[in-house]
Amino acid sequence: MFTELNSILNATPDSFTQGEFILVSDRQSDASFLIHHFLSFYLRARCKVCFLGLVQSFSHYSAISQRLGVSLTQAREKGQLIFLEGLKESLSILIPQETTTGSQAMDFLRDPTVGLQRLYEFVRSSVSSDGGGEEGVEEWGPPVLLVDDVSVLLSLGVSAGAVLDFSHYCRATVCSQLQGNIVMLVRCHGEEAEDDGSDEGSEWLLKGLTHQCSLTLHVQGLPTGYCRDIHGQVEVCWRRRRGDGQHTQKKLFQYKVHDKGASFFAPGTSSAVL
Amino acid sequence: MLSELLQGTDTGAVLIIQDSCSYSGQHLLKSFISAALNKEEAVHVLGFDVSEEELKDGLTASTQRLHFHSAYTDPLGWTNRTAFTVHQFCVEELTHLLKQTSHPKPVTLVIDSLSWILRHVSPPAVCKTLQQLKKGGAVRAVIGLLHADMHQRGTVGSVCHLATSVITVAPGTKGDEAVAKITKRSKSGKVMQDEEIFSIKGDFSVTVVSKTSHAGHRQTEPEEHQTDPTANLTFNIRLSDTEREAKEKLALPFVFSKEKKTALLQSGPGSGRILYEPDANDDYDQEDPDDDLDV
């Protein structure tokens, strides 16, 4: 959890805006540090977190969260965290073994044309399950869905339209119905291209998700190239009006990722420059 | 022209609000809903993009005449909680939907958004439905939001061809302002184009900040951005005709004219002669510097 980012987004684990759809995107850079931030943030905020980890193994996320001061293993045991390990699940579908019952969440691997309905049902059941209440388990706050990252679904053969349907259903359930939050990561490769609304690709997906979301964090490399003291820039854009009449508000920050955290500063005010 | 469109639309009007990632047309759509409600019209909203709470949030006008048909929670029928699915988007279903509530007043149908429908229904079918709605008389006006950057240019073009008015919104240069490019086709076939800068207040009332005619805007824009470096000079950089003449007459010092050449080469008698009287000290032998010593 990066406190500097919290103050930028005007959120603390004790009080944060509910019902938000946060879109994290990157281009020629790596925004996964933001996913780790949001994961530790919502776990500290005592939210019920459903994490679709499609890129890395559980131990990878666990090791990083440990550094940020949150134990994923404990959270999972307490029932606060529901972790879908995409790598393992897909393996159990691609190489079926009798012993593994497995969830049906990754069913789209068998036939990508059917869409992501099963994955959505997995999300819905994990965010809305009350745990029965009989064990006297702890009560958790509003549900949170984190996806790292949705562009992997494109690589697995799912169409971008199906991903948009999936995100729409997640938004309707998590954000609107349960007043929880969603954080999704999309990666775009290469330069920004004018691709005339063609129906595929991560660019199109990014546009579609941008129309759905309420807050975007877009991470880019520095336009001037690599720098040792500045790792890139992040553009924060609020898209929904928040009562006070402001529609869209954009802010640009440069950042540097440290061993245990990250610092954000206004462009041109890094220690290397001043 | 924007306030004109907000004030009233003719029967059988189809209005499309085009937006893109950089500026959401949702607020303008809400302004249209609010304006229609203020005119005592019944408004039916076909909501795909936002939930009912989000749509009604901030609408000050009485929402009794606002009927929300939620296609937001379950547009594809995945969870069987549906009020309306995207595949029901045809004239029969829509007229059935509109007839569920009885009202003598004219009906405005708001589609939020057409992009959602176009992703699942083929563009020809959507166009056909829109055309039938336009002619059918069940609704007085159709207002649709379209995320233009989500579709191929041809699809956007064919949908906009059906529309009687198209408003394309884009972010403005400062703060809350946005730019709307309006194309309006009147029944006589006359096409009017206009470009206006507007801002939307908290109660979704639209204020037109300034009007810029299409051609005029294009001309003034670059001048604003490129500041003229010759604007505030302390000296004059332009020449009048007499000054130019004088300038052209002037012979520059480094230009060799014929007169100059002859004047320099043919020296007159007695001028520029070198007189040399040999001096003992000038006769200096380099090899023997001590030559002058009487040793």
Coordinates of C-alpha atoms in Angstrom, one line a residue:
Chain A
M1 CA 0.0 0.0 0.0
F2 CA 1.5 3.3 -1.1
T3 CA 0.4 6.2 1.2
E4 CA 1.4 8.8 -1.5
L5 CA -1.0 7.2 -4.0
N6 CA -3.7 7.1 -1.3
S7 CA -3.5 10.8 -0.8
I8 CA -3.6 11.4 -4.6
L9 CA -6.7 9.2 -4.8
N10 CA -8.1 10.7 -1.6
A11 CA -8.7 7.3 0.0
T12 CA -7.6 5.6 3.1
P13 CA -8.3 2.0 4.2
D14 CA -10.8 3.5 6.6
S15 CA -12.7 5.6 4.2
F16 CA -12.8 5.1 0.4
T17 CA -15.3 5.7 -2.3
Q18 CA -17.5 2.7 -2.8
G19 CA -18.9 1.5 -6.1
E20 CA -15.9 2.5 -8.1
F21 CA -14.6 0.8 -11.2
I22 CA -10.8 1.5 -11.3
L23 CA -9.1 0.8 -14.6
V24 CA -5.4 0.4 -14.5
S25 CA -3.7 0.3 -17.9
D26 CA -0.1 0.4 -19.1
R27 CA 1.7 1.0 -22.3
Q28 CA 5.3 0.1 -22.8
S29 CA 5.6 0.0 -19.1
D30 CA 4.6 -2.1 -16.1
A31 CA 1.6 -1.2 -13.9
S32 CA 1.6 -4.3 -11.8
F33 CA 2.9 -2.4 -8.8
L34 CA -0.5 -0.7 -8.7
I35 CA -2.2 -4.1 -8.6
H36 CA -0.1 -5.0 -5.6
H37 CA -1.0 -1.6 -4.1
F38 CA -4.7 -2.2 -4.5
L39 CA -4.5 -5.7 -3.2
S40 CA -2.8 -4.7 0.0
F41 CA -5.0 -1.6 0.3
Y42 CA -8.3 -3.5 0.2
L43 CA -7.1 -6.3 2.4
R44 CA -6.2 -3.7 5.0
A45 CA -9.5 -2.0 4.5
R46 CA -11.1 -5.4 5.6
C47 CA -12.9 -5.8 2.3
K48 CA -13.8 -9.2 1.0
V49 CA -11.4 -9.5 -1.9
C50 CA -11.8 -11.7 -5.0
F51 CA -8.6 -11.8 -6.9
L52 CA -8.3 -13.3 -10.4
G53 CA -4.6 -13.8 -10.7
L54 CA -4.1 -14.9 -14.3
V55 CA -0.5 -13.8 -14.7
Q56 CA 1.5 -15.0 -11.8
S57 CA 1.3 -17.7 -9.2
F58 CA -0.1 -17.3 -5.7
S59 CA 3.4 -17.4 -4.2
H60 CA 4.5 -14.5 -6.3
Y61 CA 1.6 -12.3 -5.1
S62 CA 2.1 -13.6 -1.6
A63 CA 5.8 -12.7 -1.6
I64 CA 5.2 -9.2 -2.7
S65 CA 2.3 -8.6 -0.4
Q66 CA 4.5 -9.8 2.5
R67 CA 6.9 -7.0 1.7
L68 CA 4.0 -4.5 1.7
G69 CA 3.0 -5.9 5.1
V70 CA 0.0 -8.1 4.3
S71 CA -0.2 -11.8 4.5
L72 CA -2.2 -13.4 1.7
T73 CA -2.0 -16.8 3.2
Q74 CA -3.7 -15.7 6.4
A75 CA -6.2 -13.7 4.5
R76 CA -7.1 -16.7 2.4
E77 CA -7.4 -18.9 5.5
K78 CA -9.7 -16.4 7.2
G79 CA -11.9 -16.3 4.1
Q80 CA -11.2 -12.7 3.4
L81 CA -9.4 -13.4 0.1
I82 CA -10.6 -15.7 -2.6
F83 CA -7.8 -16.3 -5.0
L84 CA -8.3 -17.8 -8.5
E85 CA -4.9 -19.0 -9.6
G86 CA -5.2 -18.8 -13.3
L87 CA -2.0 -20.7 -14.1
K88 CA -3.0 -23.7 -12.0
E89 CA -6.6 -23.7 -13.1
S90 CA -5.8 -23.6 -16.7
L91 CA -3.4 -26.4 -16.4
S92 CA -6.0 -28.6 -14.7
I93 CA -8.3 -27.9 -17.7
L94 CA -5.7 -28.4 -20.4
I95 CA -4.3 -31.5 -18.8
P96 CA -7.3 -33.1 -17.1
Q97 CA -6.7 -35.3 -14.1
E98 CA -9.3 -37.4 -12.4
T99 CA -8.4 -36.2 -8.9
T100 CA -8.9 -32.6 -9.6
T101 CA -12.5 -31.5 -9.5
G102 CA -11.5 -27.9 -10.1
S103 CA -13.9 -25.0 -10.5
Q104 CA -15.6 -24.3 -13.8
A105 CA -14.4 -20.7 -13.8
M106 CA -11.9 -21.3 -16.5
D107 CA -14.2 -23.3 -18.7
F108 CA -13.8 -20.8 -21.5
L109 CA -10.4 -22.5 -22.3
R110 CA -12.2 -25.5 -23.7
D111 CA -14.3 -23.3 -26.0
P112 CA -13.4 -19.6 -26.0
T113 CA -16.5 -18.8 -28.1
V114 CA -18.9 -19.4 -25.2
G115 CA -17.8 -16.3 -23.4
L116 CA -17.0 -15.7 -19.8
Q117 CA -20.3 -16.5 -18.1
R118 CA -18.7 -19.2 -15.9
L119 CA -16.0 -16.8 -14.8
Y120 CA -18.6 -14.2 -13.9
E121 CA -20.5 -16.8 -11.9
F122 CA -17.4 -17.7 -10.0
V123 CA -16.9 -14.0 -9.2
R124 CA -20.5 -13.5 -8.2
S125 CA -20.5 -16.5 -5.9
S126 CA -17.3 -15.5 -4.3
V127 CA -18.3 -11.9 -3.7
S128 CA -21.8 -12.5 -2.6
S129 CA -21.3 -15.6 -0.4
D130 CA -22.0 -14.8 3.2
G131 CA -20.0 -17.8 4.4
G132 CA -23.2 -19.3 5.9
G133 CA -22.5 -17.3 9.1
E134 CA -22.6 -20.5 11.2
E135 CA -18.9 -20.6 12.0
G136 CA -19.0 -17.2 13.5
V137 CA -16.5 -16.0 11.0
E138 CA -15.5 -12.4 10.8
E139 CA -17.7 -10.0 8.9
W140 CA -16.0 -8.4 5.9
G141 CA -16.6 -5.1 4.3
P142 CA -17.8 -4.3 0.8
P143 CA -16.6 -6.8 -1.8
V144 CA -13.7 -6.0 -4.2
L145 CA -12.8 -7.7 -7.4
L146 CA -9.2 -7.5 -8.7
V147 CA -8.2 -8.8 -12.1
D148 CA -4.5 -9.1 -13.1
D149 CA -4.8 -8.8 -16.1
V150 CA -7.7 -8.9 -18.5
S151 CA -5.5 -8.8 -21.7
V152 CA -4.4 -12.4 -20.8
L153 CA -8.0 -13.4 -21.6
L154 CA -7.5 -12.1 -25.1
S155 CA -4.4 -14.2 -25.5
L156 CA -6.4 -17.2 -24.3
G157 CA -8.7 -16.8 -27.2
V158 CA -11.6 -14.9 -25.7
S159 CA -12.9 -12.1 -27.8
A160 CA -12.6 -8.5 -26.6
G161 CA -16.4 -8.2 -26.7
A162 CA -16.8 -11.1 -24.4
V163 CA -14.3 -9.5 -22.0
L164 CA -16.4 -6.3 -22.1
D165 CA -19.6 -8.3 -21.3
F166 CA -17.8 -9.9 -18.4
S167 CA -16.6 -6.6 -17.0
H168 CA -20.1 -5.2 -17.5
Y169 CA -21.7 -8.0 -15.5
C170 CA -19.0 -7.6 -12.8
R171 CA -19.7 -3.9 -12.6
A172 CA -23.4 -4.4 -12.4
T173 CA -23.0 -6.9 -9.5
V174 CA -20.0 -5.7 -7.6
C175 CA -20.2 -1.9 -8.1
S176 CA -23.9 -1.3 -8.4
Q177 CA -25.6 -4.0 -6.5
L178 CA -23.1 -4.7 -3.7
Q179 CA -21.5 -1.2 -3.6
G180 CA -18.0 -2.7 -3.9
N181 CA -15.1 -1.8 -6.0
I182 CA -13.4 -3.3 -9.1
V183 CA -9.8 -2.9 -10.2
M184 CA -8.8 -4.2 -13.6
L185 CA -5.5 -4.1 -15.3
V186 CA -5.2 -3.9 -19.1
R187 CA -1.9 -4.0 -21.0
C188 CA -1.4 -2.4 -24.4
H189 CA 1.6 -3.2 -26.4
G190 CA 3.2 -0.9 -28.8
E191 CA 2.3 2.6 -29.8
E192 CA -1.0 4.2 -29.6
A193 CA -2.6 3.3 -33.0
E194 CA -5.6 4.6 -34.8
D195 CA -7.3 1.3 -35.6
D196 CA -10.7 2.4 -36.8
G197 CA -12.8 0.6 -34.2
S198 CA -11.8 -2.9 -35.4
D199 CA -13.4 -5.4 -33.1
E200 CA -10.3 -7.0 -31.6
G201 CA -7.2 -6.2 -29.7
S202 CA -6.2 -4.7 -26.4
E203 CA -6.6 -1.1 -27.8
W204 CA -10.2 -1.6 -28.4
L205 CA -10.7 -3.4 -25.1
L206 CA -9.0 -0.4 -23.3
K207 CA -11.4 2.0 -25.0
G208 CA -14.4 -0.1 -24.1
L209 CA -13.3 -0.4 -20.5
T210 CA -12.6 3.3 -20.3
H211 CA -16.2 3.9 -21.2
Q212 CA -17.3 1.7 -18.3
C213 CA -15.0 2.8 -15.6
S214 CA -15.1 5.7 -13.1
L215 CA -11.4 6.2 -12.6
T216 CA -8.4 5.4 -14.8
L217 CA -4.8 5.1 -13.9
H218 CA -2.7 5.0 -17.1
V219 CA 0.9 4.1 -16.6
Q220 CA 3.4 5.0 -19.4
G221 CA 7.1 5.0 -19.8
L222 CA 8.8 8.4 -19.9
P223 CA 8.4 9.9 -23.4
T224 CA 12.1 10.9 -23.2
G225 CA 13.3 7.4 -22.5
Y226 CA 14.7 5.5 -19.7
C227 CA 15.7 7.2 -16.5
R228 CA 17.2 5.7 -13.4
D229 CA 15.4 8.0 -11.0
I230 CA 12.0 8.2 -12.7
H231 CA 10.4 4.9 -13.7
G232 CA 7.6 6.4 -15.7
Q233 CA 4.5 8.6 -15.5
V234 CA 1.0 7.8 -14.4
E235 CA -2.1 9.7 -15.6
V236 CA -5.0 9.7 -13.1
C237 CA -8.4 10.6 -14.6
W238 CA -11.7 10.8 -12.8
R239 CA -14.5 10.2 -15.2
R240 CA -17.7 10.3 -13.1
R241 CA -19.0 13.5 -11.6
R242 CA -18.8 13.6 -7.8
G243 CA -21.6 15.9 -6.9
D244 CA -19.5 19.1 -7.0
G245 CA -19.9 19.5 -10.7
Q246 CA -16.5 18.4 -11.8
H247 CA -16.8 16.0 -14.7
T248 CA -13.4 14.8 -15.8
Q249 CA -10.3 15.7 -14.0
K250 CA -6.9 14.7 -15.1
K251 CA -3.6 14.7 -13.2
L252 CA -0.2 13.6 -14.3
F253 CA 2.4 12.3 -11.9
Q254 CA 5.8 10.7 -12.3
Y255 CA 6.7 7.8 -10.1
K256 CA 9.5 5.7 -8.9
V257 CA 9.0 2.2 -7.6
H258 CA 11.1 1.4 -4.5
D259 CA 11.8 -1.9 -2.8
K260 CA 8.8 -1.4 -0.5
G261 CA 6.6 1.1 -2.0
A262 CA 6.6 3.8 -4.6
S263 CA 6.9 7.6 -4.6
F264 CA 4.8 9.8 -6.7
F265 CA 5.7 13.4 -7.6
A266 CA 4.7 16.2 -10.0
P267 CA 6.5 16.1 -13.3
G268 CA 9.9 17.6 -13.2
T269 CA 10.2 17.5 -9.4
S270 CA 12.2 14.3 -8.9
S271 CA 15.3 14.3 -6.8
A272 CA 17.4 13.8 -9.9
V273 CA 16.2 17.1 -11.4
L274 CA 16.1 19.4 -8.4
Chain B
M1 CA -28.3 25.4 -31.7
L2 CA -27.8 23.1 -28.7
S3 CA -30.3 24.9 -26.5
E4 CA -32.7 24.8 -29.5
L5 CA -32.3 21.0 -29.6
L6 CA -32.8 20.8 -25.8
Q7 CA -35.9 22.9 -26.0
G8 CA -37.9 20.8 -28.4
T9 CA -37.6 18.2 -31.0
D10 CA -40.0 17.5 -33.8
T11 CA -42.0 14.4 -34.0
G12 CA -40.1 11.5 -35.4
A13 CA -36.7 13.0 -34.5
V14 CA -33.8 10.8 -33.9
L15 CA -31.0 12.5 -32.0
I16 CA -27.6 10.8 -31.6
I17 CA -25.0 12.0 -29.1
Q18 CA -21.6 10.8 -30.2
D19 CA -18.8 10.7 -27.6
S20 CA -15.4 9.2 -27.2
C21 CA -13.0 8.0 -24.5
S22 CA -11.8 11.5 -23.9
Y23 CA -15.2 13.0 -23.0
S24 CA -18.3 11.2 -21.9
G25 CA -21.6 12.1 -23.4
Q26 CA -23.4 10.8 -20.4
H27 CA -23.8 14.2 -18.8
L28 CA -25.3 15.7 -22.0
L29 CA -27.7 12.8 -22.3
K30 CA -28.8 13.4 -18.7
S31 CA -29.3 17.1 -19.7
F32 CA -31.6 16.0 -22.5
I33 CA -33.5 13.7 -20.1
S34 CA -33.9 16.5 -17.6
A35 CA -35.0 18.9 -20.3
A36 CA -37.6 16.5 -21.6
L37 CA -38.9 15.9 -18.0
N38 CA -39.2 19.6 -17.5
K39 CA -41.4 19.8 -20.6
E40 CA -43.9 17.4 -19.0
E41 CA -43.0 14.7 -21.4
A42 CA -42.9 11.0 -20.5
V43 CA -39.4 9.6 -20.8
H44 CA -38.5 6.0 -21.3
V45 CA -34.9 5.1 -20.7
L46 CA -33.4 1.9 -22.1
G47 CA -30.4 1.7 -19.8
F48 CA -27.4 -0.5 -20.7
D49 CA -24.5 1.6 -19.6
V50 CA -25.5 2.9 -16.2
S51 CA -27.7 1.6 -13.4
E52 CA -31.0 3.2 -12.5
E53 CA -29.6 4.8 -9.3
E54 CA -26.7 6.3 -11.2
L55 CA -29.0 7.7 -13.9
K56 CA -31.5 9.2 -11.5
D57 CA -28.8 10.6 -9.3
G58 CA -28.8 14.3 -9.6
L59 CA -32.0 14.6 -11.7
T60 CA -34.0 17.3 -9.9
A61 CA -37.1 17.1 -12.0
S62 CA -39.8 14.9 -10.9
T63 CA -38.9 11.3 -11.9
Q64 CA -42.5 10.1 -11.9
R65 CA -42.6 10.4 -15.7
L66 CA -39.2 8.8 -16.0
H67 CA -39.6 5.1 -16.7
F68 CA -36.3 3.1 -16.5
H69 CA -36.2 -0.2 -18.3
S70 CA -33.1 -1.8 -16.8
A71 CA -31.0 -3.7 -19.2
Y72 CA -28.0 -2.9 -17.0
T73 CA -28.2 -5.7 -14.5
D74 CA -28.6 -8.5 -17.0
P75 CA -28.4 -7.5 -20.6
L76 CA -27.6 -11.0 -21.9
G77 CA -29.8 -13.1 -19.7
W78 CA -26.9 -14.7 -17.8
T79 CA -28.6 -14.4 -14.4
N80 CA -32.3 -14.5 -15.3
R81 CA -33.0 -11.3 -13.4
T82 CA -33.6 -9.5 -16.6
A83 CA -36.1 -6.8 -17.5
F84 CA -34.8 -6.3 -21.0
T85 CA -32.1 -8.1 -22.9
V86 CA -30.1 -6.8 -25.8
H87 CA -31.7 -9.3 -28.2
Q88 CA -35.1 -7.9 -27.5
F89 CA -34.1 -4.7 -29.3
C90 CA -36.8 -4.7 -32.0
V91 CA -39.9 -2.6 -32.7
E92 CA -42.4 -5.1 -31.4
E93 CA -40.7 -5.5 -28.0
L94 CA -40.1 -1.8 -27.7
T95 CA -43.7 -0.8 -28.4
H96 CA -44.9 -3.4 -26.0
L97 CA -42.5 -2.0 -23.4
L98 CA -43.7 1.5 -24.0
K99 CA -47.4 0.5 -23.7
Q100 CA -46.9 -1.0 -20.3
T101 CA -47.3 2.4 -18.8
S102 CA -50.3 4.4 -19.9
H103 CA -49.8 8.0 -20.5
P104 CA -51.4 10.4 -22.9
K105 CA -48.3 12.4 -23.3
P106 CA -45.8 12.1 -26.1
V107 CA -43.0 9.6 -25.3
T108 CA -39.3 10.3 -25.6
L109 CA -37.2 7.1 -25.8
V110 CA -33.6 7.4 -24.5
I111 CA -31.2 4.6 -25.5
D112 CA -28.1 4.5 -23.3
S113 CA -26.2 3.4 -25.2
L114 CA -26.5 2.3 -28.8
S115 CA -22.9 1.0 -28.5
W116 CA -24.0 -1.8 -26.2
I117 CA -26.7 -2.8 -28.7
L118 CA -24.4 -2.6 -31.7
R119 CA -21.9 -4.9 -30.1
H120 CA -24.5 -7.7 -30.0
V121 CA -27.0 -6.9 -32.7
S122 CA -26.0 -6.5 -36.3
P123 CA -25.9 -2.9 -37.5
P124 CA -28.5 -3.4 -40.2
A125 CA -31.0 -4.7 -37.7
V126 CA -30.3 -1.7 -35.3
C127 CA -30.7 0.7 -38.2
K128 CA -34.0 -0.9 -39.2
T129 CA -35.4 -0.7 -35.7
L130 CA -34.4 2.9 -35.4
Q131 CA -36.0 3.7 -38.8
Q132 CA -39.2 1.9 -37.7
L133 CA -39.3 3.8 -34.4
K134 CA -38.9 7.0 -36.4
K135 CA -41.8 6.3 -38.7
G136 CA -44.0 4.2 -36.4
G137 CA -45.4 7.0 -34.2
A138 CA -45.1 5.1 -31.0
V139 CA -42.5 7.5 -29.8
R140 CA -42.1 11.2 -30.4
A141 CA -38.4 11.3 -30.3
V142 CA -35.5 8.9 -29.9
I143 CA -32.3 10.1 -28.2
G144 CA -29.3 7.7 -28.3
L145 CA -25.8 7.8 -27.0
L146 CA -23.1 6.3 -29.2
H147 CA -19.5 5.7 -28.3
A148 CA -18.1 6.5 -31.7
D149 CA -14.6 5.1 -31.1
M150 CA -15.9 1.7 -30.3
H151 CA -17.2 1.0 -33.8
Q152 CA -16.1 0.9 -37.3
R153 CA -16.5 4.2 -39.2
G154 CA -19.0 2.7 -41.5
T155 CA -21.3 1.6 -38.7
V156 CA -21.2 5.0 -37.0
G157 CA -21.9 6.6 -40.4
S158 CA -24.9 4.5 -41.2
V159 CA -26.4 5.0 -37.7
C160 CA -25.8 8.8 -38.0
H161 CA -27.4 8.8 -41.4
L162 CA -30.7 7.9 -39.8
A163 CA -30.5 10.6 -37.3
T164 CA -32.1 13.9 -37.8
S165 CA -29.5 15.5 -35.5
V166 CA -26.1 14.4 -34.5
I167 CA -24.1 16.0 -31.6
T168 CA -20.5 15.1 -31.4
V169 CA -19.0 16.1 -28.0
A170 CA -15.3 16.5 -27.3
P171 CA -13.4 18.0 -24.4
G172 CA -13.0 21.7 -24.3
T173 CA -9.9 23.7 -23.7
K174 CA -10.5 24.6 -20.1
G175 CA -12.2 23.2 -17.0
D176 CA -15.8 22.1 -17.4
E177 CA -16.2 23.2 -20.9
A178 CA -16.8 20.9 -23.8
V179 CA -17.2 21.4 -27.5
A180 CA -20.3 20.2 -29.4
K181 CA -20.4 19.8 -33.1
I182 CA -24.0 19.8 -34.2
T183 CA -25.4 18.6 -37.5
K184 CA -29.1 19.1 -37.9
R185 CA -31.2 18.0 -40.8
S186 CA -34.5 19.7 -41.1
K187 CA -37.5 18.1 -42.8
S188 CA -37.0 20.2 -45.9
G189 CA -33.6 18.5 -46.4
K190 CA -31.6 21.5 -45.3
V191 CA -28.5 20.6 -43.3
M192 CA -27.2 23.0 -40.7
Q193 CA -23.9 22.6 -39.0
D194 CA -22.7 24.4 -36.0
E195 CA -20.1 24.3 -33.3
E196 CA -20.7 25.4 -29.8
I197 CA -18.8 25.4 -26.5
F198 CA -21.0 24.5 -23.6
S199 CA -20.8 23.5 -19.9
I200 CA -23.1 21.5 -17.8
K201 CA -24.1 22.6 -14.4
G202 CA -24.9 20.5 -11.3
D203 CA -28.6 20.4 -12.1
F204 CA -27.8 19.3 -15.7
S205 CA -28.8 22.6 -17.2
V206 CA -26.7 23.4 -20.3
T207 CA -25.1 26.8 -20.7
V208 CA -23.8 27.6 -24.1
V209 CA -20.6 29.6 -23.5
S210 CA -19.8 30.7 -27.0
K211 CA -20.7 29.9 -30.5
T212 CA -18.1 29.4 -33.1
S213 CA -19.1 29.1 -36.7
H214 CA -17.4 26.1 -38.3
A215 CA -15.0 28.0 -40.6
G216 CA -14.3 30.8 -38.2
H217 CA -13.3 28.4 -35.5
R218 CA -10.8 26.8 -37.7
Q219 CA -9.2 30.1 -38.5
T220 CA -9.0 31.5 -35.1
E221 CA -7.7 28.4 -33.4
P222 CA -4.1 28.3 -34.8
E223 CA -3.6 32.0 -34.1
E224 CA -4.4 31.5 -30.5
H225 CA -1.9 28.8 -30.1
Q226 CA 1.0 30.2 -32.2
T227 CA 1.9 33.5 -30.5
D228 CA 3.1 36.0 -33.1
P229 CA 6.8 36.7 -32.4
T230 CA 6.6 40.1 -34.2
A231 CA 3.8 41.4 -32.1
N232 CA 5.4 43.7 -29.6
L233 CA 8.6 44.8 -31.1
T234 CA 10.3 48.1 -30.2
F235 CA 11.5 48.5 -33.8
N236 CA 9.9 48.5 -37.2
I237 CA 10.5 45.4 -39.4
R238 CA 8.4 46.4 -42.3
L239 CA 9.4 48.8 -45.2
S240 CA 7.5 51.4 -46.9
D241 CA 7.9 51.8 -50.7
T242 CA 10.2 54.8 -50.4
E243 CA 12.3 53.0 -47.8
R244 CA 12.6 50.0 -50.0
E245 CA 13.7 52.2 -52.9
A246 CA 16.3 53.8 -50.8
K247 CA 17.5 50.5 -49.6
E248 CA 17.8 49.1 -53.1
K249 CA 19.8 52.2 -54.2
L250 CA 22.4 51.8 -51.5
A251 CA 25.6 50.1 -52.5
L252 CA 26.9 47.8 -49.9
P253 CA 30.5 48.2 -48.8
F254 CA 31.5 44.7 -49.8
V255 CA 30.1 44.8 -53.3
F256 CA 32.7 45.6 -55.9
S257 CA 31.2 47.9 -58.5
K258 CA 33.2 49.0 -61.6
E259 CA 33.8 52.5 -60.3
K260 CA 35.0 51.2 -57.0
K261 CA 37.4 48.8 -58.7
T262 CA 39.0 51.4 -61.0
A263 CA 39.2 53.9 -58.1
L264 CA 41.2 51.4 -56.0
L265 CA 43.5 50.0 -58.7
Q266 CA 44.6 53.1 -60.7
S267 CA 46.2 55.3 -58.2
G268 CA 46.7 58.9 -59.1
P269 CA 50.2 60.3 -59.5
G270 CA 51.9 61.2 -56.2
S271 CA 49.6 59.3 -54.1
G272 CA 50.5 56.3 -52.1
R273 CA 54.2 56.2 -53.0
I274 CA 56.5 54.4 -50.6
L275 CA 59.7 56.1 -49.6
Y276 CA 62.4 54.0 -48.2
E277 CA 65.6 55.2 -46.7
P278 CA 68.0 52.4 -45.7
D279 CA 69.0 52.5 -42.1
A280 CA 72.1 50.8 -40.6
N281 CA 70.0 49.2 -37.9
D282 CA 67.8 47.5 -40.5
D283 CA 70.7 45.6 -41.9
Y284 CA 70.5 42.9 -39.3
D285 CA 72.1 39.5 -39.8
Q286 CA 70.2 36.7 -38.3
E287 CA 73.1 34.3 -38.2
D288 CA 75.5 36.5 -36.4
P289 CA 73.6 38.5 -33.8
D290 CA 76.9 39.9 -32.4
D291 CA 78.0 41.4 -35.7
D292 CA 77.5 45.0 -34.5
L293 CA 79.7 44.6 -31.5
D294 CA 83.2 45.9 -31.7
V295 CA 84.9 42.9 -30.2

